[in-house]
């Protein structure tokens, strides 16, 4: 049901896509410690593999169990692209540049914005999409 999903926009002052990915890893770590189940939605397989690699080395000494969707790894934190991750419904961290069709069944959606126009501009359109459909939106200026 639309309106139930809470959407958080995290507005970073940094310019680079890698800053966005680093923040996503921080968010994953925080949410994992809270016991949340996460799905990271990426634009394509290459982006999914890059965020998978980044998560392995993100916090030295800490273990964040994750894997690519369908890999058979622990799916507390799954990373994927394209397909609907049918068994996930807690938190979606959207790292793609458009709004996936399956957001409505997640409790929370996180959108991470950096100031690079090729990232910022599509996410402005995503903000409008959520707003026009009545989602509960919160913005966090960081």
mmCIF file of C-alpha atoms in Angstrom:
data_model
loop_
_atom_site.group_PDB
_atom_site.id
_atom_site.type_symbol
_atom_site.label_atom_id
_atom_site.label_comp_id
_atom_site.label_asym_id
_atom_site.label_seq_id
_atom_site.Cartn_x
_atom_site.Cartn_y
_atom_site.Cartn_z
ATOM 1 C CA UNK A 1 0.000 0.000 0.000
ATOM 2 C CA UNK A 2 1.446 3.362 -1.031
ATOM 3 C CA UNK A 3 2.128 5.645 1.877
ATOM 4 C CA UNK A 4 3.305 2.849 4.159
ATOM 5 C CA UNK A 5 6.831 2.830 2.712
ATOM 6 C CA UNK A 6 9.064 5.489 4.260
ATOM 7 C CA UNK A 7 11.608 7.046 1.908
ATOM 8 C CA UNK A 8 14.777 8.648 3.253
ATOM 9 C CA UNK A 9 16.913 10.823 1.012
ATOM 10 C CA UNK A 10 20.474 11.269 2.242
ATOM 11 C CA UNK A 11 21.896 14.420 0.636
ATOM 12 C CA UNK A 12 25.705 14.360 0.670
ATOM 13 C CA UNK A 13 27.819 17.387 -0.220
ATOM 14 C CA UNK A 14 30.427 15.200 -1.944
ATOM 15 C CA UNK A 15 30.649 15.044 -5.727
ATOM 16 C CA UNK A 16 31.741 11.493 -6.509
ATOM 17 C CA UNK A 17 29.906 8.207 -7.039
ATOM 18 C CA UNK A 18 32.488 6.511 -4.787
ATOM 19 C CA UNK A 19 31.408 8.815 -1.922
ATOM 20 C CA UNK A 20 27.863 7.567 -2.489
ATOM 21 C CA UNK A 21 29.045 3.947 -2.338
ATOM 22 C CA UNK A 22 31.065 4.612 0.845
ATOM 23 C CA UNK A 23 28.016 6.162 2.500
ATOM 24 C CA UNK A 24 25.913 3.183 1.397
ATOM 25 C CA UNK A 25 28.381 0.881 3.179
ATOM 26 C CA UNK A 26 28.109 3.000 6.350
ATOM 27 C CA UNK A 27 24.333 2.811 6.148
ATOM 28 C CA UNK A 28 24.461 -0.972 5.615
ATOM 29 C CA UNK A 29 26.676 -1.335 8.685
ATOM 30 C CA UNK A 30 24.359 0.780 10.867
ATOM 31 C CA UNK A 31 21.193 -0.956 9.703
ATOM 32 C CA UNK A 32 22.755 -4.429 10.006
ATOM 33 C CA UNK A 33 23.667 -3.650 13.640
ATOM 34 C CA UNK A 34 19.986 -2.769 14.195
ATOM 35 C CA UNK A 35 19.009 -6.223 12.936
ATOM 36 C CA UNK A 36 17.454 -5.035 9.667
ATOM 37 C CA UNK A 37 17.331 -7.113 6.471
ATOM 38 C CA UNK A 38 18.666 -5.174 3.498
ATOM 39 C CA UNK A 39 18.459 -5.261 -0.249
ATOM 40 C CA UNK A 40 20.875 -3.070 -2.213
ATOM 41 C CA UNK A 41 19.490 -2.422 -5.673
ATOM 42 C CA UNK A 42 22.100 -1.412 -8.261
ATOM 43 C CA UNK A 43 21.987 -0.309 -11.883
ATOM 44 C CA UNK A 44 23.680 -3.440 -13.265
ATOM 45 C CA UNK A 45 25.807 -6.476 -12.472
ATOM 46 C CA UNK A 46 29.076 -4.501 -12.547
ATOM 47 C CA UNK A 47 27.759 -2.041 -9.946
ATOM 48 C CA UNK A 48 26.500 -4.941 -7.813
ATOM 49 C CA UNK A 49 29.914 -6.616 -7.880
ATOM 50 C CA UNK A 50 31.655 -3.320 -7.037
ATOM 51 C CA UNK A 51 29.485 -2.704 -3.959
ATOM 52 C CA UNK A 52 29.928 -6.375 -2.970
ATOM 53 C CA UNK A 53 33.719 -5.912 -3.031
ATOM 54 C CA UNK A 54 33.517 -2.603 -1.170
ATOM 55 C CA UNK A 55 31.456 -4.166 1.632
ATOM 56 C CA UNK A 56 34.055 -6.913 2.205
ATOM 57 C CA UNK A 57 36.767 -4.419 3.090
ATOM 58 C CA UNK A 58 34.647 -1.598 4.434
ATOM 59 C CA UNK A 59 35.134 -2.125 8.174
ATOM 60 C CA UNK A 60 38.372 -3.967 8.941
ATOM 61 C CA UNK A 61 37.710 -6.510 11.666
ATOM 62 C CA UNK A 62 33.938 -6.317 11.274
ATOM 63 C CA UNK A 63 31.895 -8.893 9.422
ATOM 64 C CA UNK A 64 28.932 -7.756 7.378
ATOM 65 C CA UNK A 65 27.367 -10.912 5.890
ATOM 66 C CA UNK A 66 26.224 -10.217 2.361
ATOM 67 C CA UNK A 67 26.127 -11.675 -1.104
ATOM 68 C CA UNK A 68 24.812 -11.198 -4.597
ATOM 69 C CA UNK A 69 21.109 -12.031 -4.888
ATOM 70 C CA UNK A 70 20.672 -15.699 -5.732
ATOM 71 C CA UNK A 71 24.259 -16.630 -4.862
ATOM 72 C CA UNK A 72 23.176 -18.805 -1.958
ATOM 73 C CA UNK A 73 25.087 -16.592 0.487
ATOM 74 C CA UNK A 74 23.425 -15.350 3.675
ATOM 75 C CA UNK A 75 20.675 -13.115 2.383
ATOM 76 C CA UNK A 76 20.391 -10.808 5.396
ATOM 77 C CA UNK A 77 22.078 -8.341 3.065
ATOM 78 C CA UNK A 78 21.553 -9.052 -0.627
ATOM 79 C CA UNK A 79 22.858 -7.067 -3.582
ATOM 80 C CA UNK A 80 21.164 -7.241 -6.949
ATOM 81 C CA UNK A 81 19.980 -5.503 -10.089
ATOM 82 C CA UNK A 82 17.014 -5.792 -12.409
ATOM 83 C CA UNK A 83 14.840 -8.518 -10.927
ATOM 84 C CA UNK A 84 12.427 -8.145 -8.047
ATOM 85 C CA UNK A 85 14.046 -9.544 -4.868
ATOM 86 C CA UNK A 86 10.780 -11.207 -3.882
ATOM 87 C CA UNK A 87 11.845 -12.399 -0.432
ATOM 88 C CA UNK A 88 13.102 -8.978 0.730
ATOM 89 C CA UNK A 89 10.736 -6.416 2.199
ATOM 90 C CA UNK A 90 12.480 -4.609 5.066
ATOM 91 C CA UNK A 91 14.972 -1.988 3.788
ATOM 92 C CA UNK A 92 15.840 -1.153 0.188
ATOM 93 C CA UNK A 93 18.960 0.909 -0.462
ATOM 94 C CA UNK A 94 18.493 2.076 -4.025
ATOM 95 C CA UNK A 95 21.799 2.685 -5.798
ATOM 96 C CA UNK A 96 20.240 2.649 -9.270
ATOM 97 C CA UNK A 97 19.286 5.936 -10.921
ATOM 98 C CA UNK A 98 15.569 5.280 -11.199
ATOM 99 C CA UNK A 99 12.809 4.033 -8.914
ATOM 100 C CA UNK A 100 12.393 0.239 -9.105
ATOM 101 C CA UNK A 101 8.837 -1.030 -9.615
ATOM 102 C CA UNK A 102 8.918 -3.108 -6.417
ATOM 103 C CA UNK A 103 9.599 -0.379 -3.816
ATOM 104 C CA UNK A 104 6.071 -0.403 -2.410
ATOM 105 C CA UNK A 105 6.500 -3.589 -0.416
ATOM 106 C CA UNK A 106 9.583 -2.357 1.482
ATOM 107 C CA UNK A 107 9.192 -0.737 4.907
ATOM 108 C CA UNK A 108 11.966 1.739 4.184
ATOM 109 C CA UNK A 109 13.745 2.976 1.076
ATOM 110 C CA UNK A 110 17.046 4.860 1.191
ATOM 111 C CA UNK A 111 18.147 7.096 -1.682
ATOM 112 C CA UNK A 112 21.675 8.527 -1.533
ATOM 113 C CA UNK A 113 22.356 11.752 -3.419
ATOM 114 C CA UNK A 114 25.745 13.263 -4.254
ATOM 115 C CA UNK A 115 26.232 16.545 -6.091
ATOM 116 C CA UNK A 116 27.496 15.088 -9.402
ATOM 117 C CA UNK A 117 24.827 16.120 -11.972
ATOM 118 C CA UNK A 118 24.677 12.624 -13.535
ATOM 119 C CA UNK A 119 23.572 11.284 -10.127
ATOM 120 C CA UNK A 120 21.810 14.281 -8.586
ATOM 121 C CA UNK A 121 19.521 15.032 -11.541
ATOM 122 C CA UNK A 122 17.958 11.547 -11.927
ATOM 123 C CA UNK A 123 17.461 11.402 -8.147
ATOM 124 C CA UNK A 124 15.601 14.719 -8.260
ATOM 125 C CA UNK A 125 13.211 12.981 -10.674
ATOM 126 C CA UNK A 126 12.963 10.073 -8.197
ATOM 127 C CA UNK A 127 12.104 12.526 -5.406
ATOM 128 C CA UNK A 128 9.316 13.974 -7.566
ATOM 129 C CA UNK A 129 8.081 10.437 -8.327
ATOM 130 C CA UNK A 130 7.820 9.579 -4.617
ATOM 131 C CA UNK A 131 6.241 12.938 -3.748
ATOM 132 C CA UNK A 132 3.655 12.763 -6.546
ATOM 133 C CA UNK A 133 2.562 9.330 -5.286
ATOM 134 C CA UNK A 134 2.217 10.324 -1.658
ATOM 135 C CA UNK A 135 5.157 8.482 -0.112
ATOM 136 C CA UNK A 136 6.336 9.583 3.339
ATOM 137 C CA UNK A 137 9.642 11.334 2.476
ATOM 138 C CA UNK A 138 12.344 12.548 4.829
ATOM 139 C CA UNK A 139 15.468 14.373 3.683
ATOM 140 C CA UNK A 140 18.730 14.244 5.619
ATOM 141 C CA UNK A 141 21.290 16.903 4.670
ATOM 142 C CA UNK A 142 24.743 15.555 5.563
#
